[in-house]
Short mmCIF file of C-alpha atoms in Angstrom, two decimals:
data_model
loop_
_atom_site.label_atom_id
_atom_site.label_comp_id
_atom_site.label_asym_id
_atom_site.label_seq_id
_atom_site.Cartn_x
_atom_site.Cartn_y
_atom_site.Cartn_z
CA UNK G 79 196.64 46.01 103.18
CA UNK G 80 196.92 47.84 99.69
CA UNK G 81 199.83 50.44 99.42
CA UNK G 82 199.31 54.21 99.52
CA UNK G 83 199.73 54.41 95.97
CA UNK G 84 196.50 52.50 95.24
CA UNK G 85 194.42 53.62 97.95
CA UNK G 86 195.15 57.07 96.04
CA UNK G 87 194.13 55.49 92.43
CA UNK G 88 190.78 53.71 93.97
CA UNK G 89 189.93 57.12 96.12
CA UNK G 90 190.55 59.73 93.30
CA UNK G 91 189.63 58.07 90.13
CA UNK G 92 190.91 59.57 86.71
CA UNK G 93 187.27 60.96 85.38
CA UNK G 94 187.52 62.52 89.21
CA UNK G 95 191.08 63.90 88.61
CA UNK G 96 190.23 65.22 85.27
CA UNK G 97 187.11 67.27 86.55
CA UNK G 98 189.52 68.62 89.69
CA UNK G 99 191.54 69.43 87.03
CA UNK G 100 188.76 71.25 84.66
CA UNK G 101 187.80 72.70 88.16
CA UNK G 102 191.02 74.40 88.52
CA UNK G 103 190.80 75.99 84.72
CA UNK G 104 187.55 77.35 85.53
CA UNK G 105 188.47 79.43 88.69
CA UNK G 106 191.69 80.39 87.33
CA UNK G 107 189.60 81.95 84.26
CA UNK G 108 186.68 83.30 86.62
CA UNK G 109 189.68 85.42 88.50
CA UNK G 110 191.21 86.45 85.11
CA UNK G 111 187.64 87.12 83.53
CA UNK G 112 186.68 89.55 86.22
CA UNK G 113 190.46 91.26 87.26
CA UNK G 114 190.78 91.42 83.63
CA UNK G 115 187.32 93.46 82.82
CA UNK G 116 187.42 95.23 86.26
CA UNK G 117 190.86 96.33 87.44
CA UNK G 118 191.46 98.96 85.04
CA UNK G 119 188.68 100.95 83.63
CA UNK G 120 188.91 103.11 80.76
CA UNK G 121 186.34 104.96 78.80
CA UNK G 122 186.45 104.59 75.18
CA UNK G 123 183.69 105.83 72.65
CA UNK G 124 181.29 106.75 75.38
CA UNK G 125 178.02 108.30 72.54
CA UNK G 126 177.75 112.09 73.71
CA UNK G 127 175.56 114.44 72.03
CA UNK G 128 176.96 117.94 71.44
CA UNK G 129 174.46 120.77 71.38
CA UNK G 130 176.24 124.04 70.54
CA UNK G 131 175.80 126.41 68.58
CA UNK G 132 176.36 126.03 64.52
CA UNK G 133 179.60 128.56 64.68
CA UNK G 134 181.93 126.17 66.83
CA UNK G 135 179.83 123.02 66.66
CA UNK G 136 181.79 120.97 64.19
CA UNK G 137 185.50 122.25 65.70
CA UNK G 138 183.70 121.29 69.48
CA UNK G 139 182.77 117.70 67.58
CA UNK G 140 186.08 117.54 66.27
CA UNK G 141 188.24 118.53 69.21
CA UNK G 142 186.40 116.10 71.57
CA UNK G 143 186.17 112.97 69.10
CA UNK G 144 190.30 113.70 69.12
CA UNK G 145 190.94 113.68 72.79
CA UNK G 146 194.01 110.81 73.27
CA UNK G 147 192.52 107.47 73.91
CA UNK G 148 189.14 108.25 72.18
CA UNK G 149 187.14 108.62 75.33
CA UNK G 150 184.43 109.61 73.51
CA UNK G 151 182.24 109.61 70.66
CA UNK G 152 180.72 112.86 70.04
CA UNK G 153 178.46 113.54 67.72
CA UNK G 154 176.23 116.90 66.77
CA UNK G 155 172.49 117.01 68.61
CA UNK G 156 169.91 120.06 67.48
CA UNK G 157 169.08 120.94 70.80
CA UNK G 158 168.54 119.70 74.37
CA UNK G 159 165.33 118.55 74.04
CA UNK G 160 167.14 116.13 71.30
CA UNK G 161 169.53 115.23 73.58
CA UNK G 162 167.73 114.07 76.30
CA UNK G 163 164.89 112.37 74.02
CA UNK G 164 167.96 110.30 72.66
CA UNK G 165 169.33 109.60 76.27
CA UNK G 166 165.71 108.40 77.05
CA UNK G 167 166.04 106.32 73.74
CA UNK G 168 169.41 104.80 74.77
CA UNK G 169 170.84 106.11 71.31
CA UNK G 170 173.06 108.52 73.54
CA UNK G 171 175.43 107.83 77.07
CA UNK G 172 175.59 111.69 77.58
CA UNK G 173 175.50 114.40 76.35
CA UNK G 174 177.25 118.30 76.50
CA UNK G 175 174.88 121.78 76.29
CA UNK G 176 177.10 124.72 75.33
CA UNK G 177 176.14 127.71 77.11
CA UNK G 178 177.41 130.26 74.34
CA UNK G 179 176.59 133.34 77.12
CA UNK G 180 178.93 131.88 80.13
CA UNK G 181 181.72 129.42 80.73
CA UNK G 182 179.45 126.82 82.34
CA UNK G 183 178.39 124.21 80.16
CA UNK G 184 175.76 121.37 81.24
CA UNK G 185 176.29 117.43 80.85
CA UNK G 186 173.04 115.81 80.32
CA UNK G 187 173.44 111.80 81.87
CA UNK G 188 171.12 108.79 82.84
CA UNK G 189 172.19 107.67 85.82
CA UNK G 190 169.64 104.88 85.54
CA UNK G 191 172.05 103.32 82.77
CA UNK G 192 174.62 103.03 85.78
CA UNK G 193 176.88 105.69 87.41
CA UNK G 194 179.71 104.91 86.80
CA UNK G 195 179.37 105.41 82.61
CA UNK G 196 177.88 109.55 83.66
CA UNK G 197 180.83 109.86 86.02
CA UNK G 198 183.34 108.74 83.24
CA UNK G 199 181.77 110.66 80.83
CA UNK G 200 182.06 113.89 83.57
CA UNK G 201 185.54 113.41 84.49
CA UNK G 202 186.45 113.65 80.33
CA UNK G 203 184.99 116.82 79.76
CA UNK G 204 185.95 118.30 83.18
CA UNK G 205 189.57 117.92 82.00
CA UNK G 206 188.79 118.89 77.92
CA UNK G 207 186.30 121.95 79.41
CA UNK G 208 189.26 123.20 81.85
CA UNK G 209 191.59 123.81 78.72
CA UNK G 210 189.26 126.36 77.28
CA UNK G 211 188.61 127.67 80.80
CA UNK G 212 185.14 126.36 80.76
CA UNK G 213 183.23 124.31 83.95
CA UNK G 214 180.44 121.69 83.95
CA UNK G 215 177.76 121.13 85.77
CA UNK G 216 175.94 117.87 85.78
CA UNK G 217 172.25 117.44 85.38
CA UNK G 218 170.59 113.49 85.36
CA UNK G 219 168.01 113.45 83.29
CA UNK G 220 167.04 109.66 84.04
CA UNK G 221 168.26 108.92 87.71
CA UNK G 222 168.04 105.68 89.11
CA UNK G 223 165.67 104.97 91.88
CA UNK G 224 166.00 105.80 94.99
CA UNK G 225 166.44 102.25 96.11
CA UNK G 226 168.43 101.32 93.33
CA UNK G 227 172.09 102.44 94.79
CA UNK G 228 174.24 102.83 91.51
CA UNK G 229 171.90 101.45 89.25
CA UNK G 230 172.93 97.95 89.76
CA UNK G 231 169.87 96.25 90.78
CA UNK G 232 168.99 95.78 87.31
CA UNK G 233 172.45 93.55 86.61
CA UNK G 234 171.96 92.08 90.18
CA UNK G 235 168.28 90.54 88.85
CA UNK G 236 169.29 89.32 86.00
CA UNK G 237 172.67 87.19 87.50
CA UNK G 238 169.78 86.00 90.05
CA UNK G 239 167.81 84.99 87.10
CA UNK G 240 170.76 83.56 85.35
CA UNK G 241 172.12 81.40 88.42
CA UNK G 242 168.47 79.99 88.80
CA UNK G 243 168.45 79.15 85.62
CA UNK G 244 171.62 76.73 85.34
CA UNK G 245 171.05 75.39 88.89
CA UNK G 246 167.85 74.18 87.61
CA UNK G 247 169.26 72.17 84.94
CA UNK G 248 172.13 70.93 86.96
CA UNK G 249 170.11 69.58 89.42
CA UNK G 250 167.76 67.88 86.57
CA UNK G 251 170.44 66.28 85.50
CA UNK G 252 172.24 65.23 89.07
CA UNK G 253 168.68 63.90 89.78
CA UNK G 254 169.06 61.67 86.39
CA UNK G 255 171.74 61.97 84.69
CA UNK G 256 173.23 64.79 82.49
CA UNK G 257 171.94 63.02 79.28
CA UNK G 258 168.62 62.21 78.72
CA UNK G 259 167.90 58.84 78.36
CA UNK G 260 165.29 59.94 75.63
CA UNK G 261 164.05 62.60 73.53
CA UNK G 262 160.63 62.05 75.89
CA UNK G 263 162.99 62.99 78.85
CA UNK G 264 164.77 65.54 77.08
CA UNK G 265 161.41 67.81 76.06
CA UNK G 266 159.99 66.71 79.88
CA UNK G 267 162.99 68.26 81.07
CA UNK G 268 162.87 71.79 78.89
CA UNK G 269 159.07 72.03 79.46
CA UNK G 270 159.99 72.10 83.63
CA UNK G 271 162.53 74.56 82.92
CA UNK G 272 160.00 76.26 81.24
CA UNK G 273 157.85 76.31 84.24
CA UNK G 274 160.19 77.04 86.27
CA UNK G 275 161.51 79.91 84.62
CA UNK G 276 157.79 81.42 84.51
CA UNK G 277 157.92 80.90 88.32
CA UNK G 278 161.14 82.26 88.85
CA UNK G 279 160.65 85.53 86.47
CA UNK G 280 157.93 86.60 88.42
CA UNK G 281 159.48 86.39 91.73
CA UNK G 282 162.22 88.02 90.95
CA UNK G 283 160.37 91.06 89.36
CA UNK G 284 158.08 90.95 92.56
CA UNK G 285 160.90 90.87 94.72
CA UNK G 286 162.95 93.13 92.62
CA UNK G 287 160.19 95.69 92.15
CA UNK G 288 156.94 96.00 94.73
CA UNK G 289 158.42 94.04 97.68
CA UNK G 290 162.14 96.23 98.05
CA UNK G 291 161.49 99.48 95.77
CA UNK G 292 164.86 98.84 94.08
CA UNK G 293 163.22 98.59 90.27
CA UNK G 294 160.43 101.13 88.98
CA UNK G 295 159.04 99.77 85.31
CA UNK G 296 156.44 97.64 84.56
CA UNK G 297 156.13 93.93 86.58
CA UNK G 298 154.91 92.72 84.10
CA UNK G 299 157.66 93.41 81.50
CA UNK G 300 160.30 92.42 83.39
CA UNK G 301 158.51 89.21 84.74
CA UNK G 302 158.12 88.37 80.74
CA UNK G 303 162.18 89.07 80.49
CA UNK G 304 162.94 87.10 83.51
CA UNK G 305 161.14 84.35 82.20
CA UNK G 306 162.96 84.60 78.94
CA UNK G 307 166.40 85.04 80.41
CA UNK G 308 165.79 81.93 83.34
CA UNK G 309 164.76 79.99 80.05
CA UNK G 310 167.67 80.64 77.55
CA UNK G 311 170.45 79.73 80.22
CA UNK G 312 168.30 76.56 81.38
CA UNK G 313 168.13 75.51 77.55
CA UNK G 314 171.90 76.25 76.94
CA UNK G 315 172.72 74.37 79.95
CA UNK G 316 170.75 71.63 78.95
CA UNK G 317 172.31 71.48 75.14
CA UNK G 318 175.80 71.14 76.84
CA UNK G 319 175.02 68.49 78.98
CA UNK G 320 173.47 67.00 76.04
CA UNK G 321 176.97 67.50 74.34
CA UNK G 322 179.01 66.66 77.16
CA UNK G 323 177.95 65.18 80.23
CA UNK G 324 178.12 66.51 83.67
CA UNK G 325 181.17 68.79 82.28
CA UNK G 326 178.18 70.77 80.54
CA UNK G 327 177.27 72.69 83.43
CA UNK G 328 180.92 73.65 83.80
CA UNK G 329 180.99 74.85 79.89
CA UNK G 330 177.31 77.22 81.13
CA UNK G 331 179.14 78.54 84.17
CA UNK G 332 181.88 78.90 81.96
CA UNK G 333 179.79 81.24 79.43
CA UNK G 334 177.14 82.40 81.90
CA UNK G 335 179.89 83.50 85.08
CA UNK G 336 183.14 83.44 84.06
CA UNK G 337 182.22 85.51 80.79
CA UNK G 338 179.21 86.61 80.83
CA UNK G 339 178.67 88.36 84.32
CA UNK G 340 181.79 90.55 84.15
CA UNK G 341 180.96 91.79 80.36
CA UNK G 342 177.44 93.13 81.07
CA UNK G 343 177.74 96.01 81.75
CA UNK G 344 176.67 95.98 85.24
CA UNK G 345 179.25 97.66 87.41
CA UNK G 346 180.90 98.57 84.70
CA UNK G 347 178.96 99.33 81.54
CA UNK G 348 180.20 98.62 77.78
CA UNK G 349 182.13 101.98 77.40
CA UNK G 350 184.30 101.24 80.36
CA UNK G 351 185.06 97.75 79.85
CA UNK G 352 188.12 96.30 77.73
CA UNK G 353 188.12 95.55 74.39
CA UNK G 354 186.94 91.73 74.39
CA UNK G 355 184.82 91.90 77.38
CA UNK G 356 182.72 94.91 75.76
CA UNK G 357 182.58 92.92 72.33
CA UNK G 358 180.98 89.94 73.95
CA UNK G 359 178.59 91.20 75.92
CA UNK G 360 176.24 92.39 74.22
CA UNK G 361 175.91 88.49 72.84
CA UNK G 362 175.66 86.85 76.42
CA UNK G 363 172.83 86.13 78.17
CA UNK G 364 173.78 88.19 81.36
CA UNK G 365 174.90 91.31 78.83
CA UNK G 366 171.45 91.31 77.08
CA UNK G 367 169.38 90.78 80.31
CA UNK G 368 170.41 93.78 82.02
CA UNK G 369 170.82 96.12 79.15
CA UNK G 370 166.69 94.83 78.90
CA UNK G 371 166.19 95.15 82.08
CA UNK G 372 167.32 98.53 82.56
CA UNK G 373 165.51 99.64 79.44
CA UNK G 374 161.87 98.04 81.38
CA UNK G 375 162.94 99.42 84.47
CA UNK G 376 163.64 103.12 83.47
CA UNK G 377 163.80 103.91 79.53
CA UNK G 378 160.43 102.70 78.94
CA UNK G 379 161.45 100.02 77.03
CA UNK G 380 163.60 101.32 74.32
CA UNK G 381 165.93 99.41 72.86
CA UNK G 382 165.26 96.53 73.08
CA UNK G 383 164.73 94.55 69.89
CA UNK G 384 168.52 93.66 69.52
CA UNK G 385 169.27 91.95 73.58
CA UNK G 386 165.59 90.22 72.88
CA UNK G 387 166.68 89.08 70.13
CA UNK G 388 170.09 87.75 71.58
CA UNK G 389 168.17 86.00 74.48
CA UNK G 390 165.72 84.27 72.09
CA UNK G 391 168.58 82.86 70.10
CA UNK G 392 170.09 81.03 73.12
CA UNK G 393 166.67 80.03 74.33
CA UNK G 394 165.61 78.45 70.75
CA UNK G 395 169.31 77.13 70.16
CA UNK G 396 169.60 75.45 73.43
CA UNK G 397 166.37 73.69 72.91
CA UNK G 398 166.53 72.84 69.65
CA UNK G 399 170.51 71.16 70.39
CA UNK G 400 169.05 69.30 73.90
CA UNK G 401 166.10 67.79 71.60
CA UNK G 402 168.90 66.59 68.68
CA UNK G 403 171.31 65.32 71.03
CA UNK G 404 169.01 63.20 72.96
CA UNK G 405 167.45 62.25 69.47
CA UNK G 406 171.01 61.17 68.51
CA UNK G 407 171.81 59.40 71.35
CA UNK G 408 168.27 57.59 71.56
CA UNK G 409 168.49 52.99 71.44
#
């Protein structure tokens, strides 16, 4: 009978071991990723618009863009038709209508860009309003659908779209190996991704949209981003593997979950996120989807030349890496 100690070394290989091992580092940085970016929000250069009049404008500016911590970033608006055009443009978070006849001043906010940043930017100038004596009253000039509690469905379409997208690759490569044995495999393999990322986009702007009310917008936009998004994290996902094996997909879920979900600005948007988490995610695949999907959904798609950008980068970069490596490693 073979001793204990080998019956361990023939049950749990070392290639096994090592993956436990990478398995460990990758839910130990999931739980720091999200506790980190979520445990302590904290408003910091949230873009308000300051319509007042000319007399006490630039003091107003100036007094607000000192408050301690540098909650926000005012800057001087014409009027409130201004301000709301450039909340409707995304060029603003909020923004603050000085009523120069009373002490009640109104704060213009999109809701649709997610609650949480129009309820920051109202518990600010509650505080810097009380210490002239002055009150605000809240107006939402872009509200979220009814069906869309918080304005996370947006964010919660997009990590759908993302998760089908690196599953679909995965199982590609559990069905045949994380490398392609060719660079015929290797384009076989990014044109089903393709297809199903078509598939996939559509669904989940059917689903997302007509079939549960959550997302008003055109279909038809956001089945194009879904597409896009389900493509560029299949492609990535791919390249990795290509690099390195089955530990590939954990490097996606690495970038895609660990990183990317917490720093897009879903339940919390850029404004109230740390430092490095609002830095990155603008870049990530998760980060650019929603901030695009919001913009289809309710800002009639404004904005949205930079995330496109960012999604089409990963989408061309993943492909073009999966096709070289599986040229490199070609007999």
């Amino acid at each position: 009978m073979p001793s204990f100690p080998d019956e361990v070394r023939s049950a749990v290989t070392g290639r096994a071991a090592l993956l436990v091992i990478g398995a460990l580092v990758l839910q130990l940085a999931f739980i720091t990723s999200y506790i980190g970016a979520f445990h302590d929000p904290r408003p910091t250069d949230i873009r308000l618009g300051v319509v007042a009049p000319p007399q006490v404008r630039g003091t107003l500016v100036e007094r607000l863009g000192s408050l301690p911590g540098s909650p926000l970033d005012p800057r001087a608006t014409d009027d409130r038709a201004a301000a709301v055009q450039q909340l409707r443009e995304r060029e603003l978070d909020a923004a603050l209508v000085v009523d120069p006849r009373g002490t009640t001043d109104t704060l213009l906010t999109a809701g649709a860009a997610g609650a949480s940043l129009g309820q920051a930017a109202e518990a600010v100038l509650v505080r810097a309003e009380a210490d002239g004596k002055r009150s605000v009253k809240v107006t939402d000039v872009n509200p979220a659908s009814g069906g869309d509690a918080r304005g996370l469905s947006s964010f919660y379409l997009v990590v759908g779209w993302c998760v089908g997208g690196y599953l679909c690759a995965a199982i590609l490569a559990a069905s045949a190996g994380a490398r392609p044995a060719n660079l015929h495999r290797a384009v076989i393999r990014l044109g089903s991704i393709a297809v199903y990322a078509v598939v996939a986009g559509l669904l989940g702007a059917v689903i997302a949209g007509p079939v549960l009310g959550a997302l008003p917008g055109s279909v038809a936009g956001l089945w194009g981003l879904g597409a896009l998004v389900v493509f560029a994290v299949g492609a990535m996902t791919l390249a990795l593997q290509g690099l390195a094996g089955v530990v590939g997909i954990g490097l996606a879920i690495a970038i895609v979950v660990v990183l990317g979900n917490p720093s897009a600005g879903g339940a919390y948007p850029y404004p109230l996120l740390p430092p490095f988490w609002r830095s990155i995610g603008p870049y990530l695949p998760p980060g650019a989807g929603t901030w695009s999907a919001r913009s289809v959904a309710y800002f009639g798609g404004n904005a949205l030349t930079g995330p496109l950008l960012v999604l089409s980068a990963w989408a061309v970069a993943g492909a073009a890496v999966a096709v070289a490596s599986a040229a490199r490693k070609a007999p």
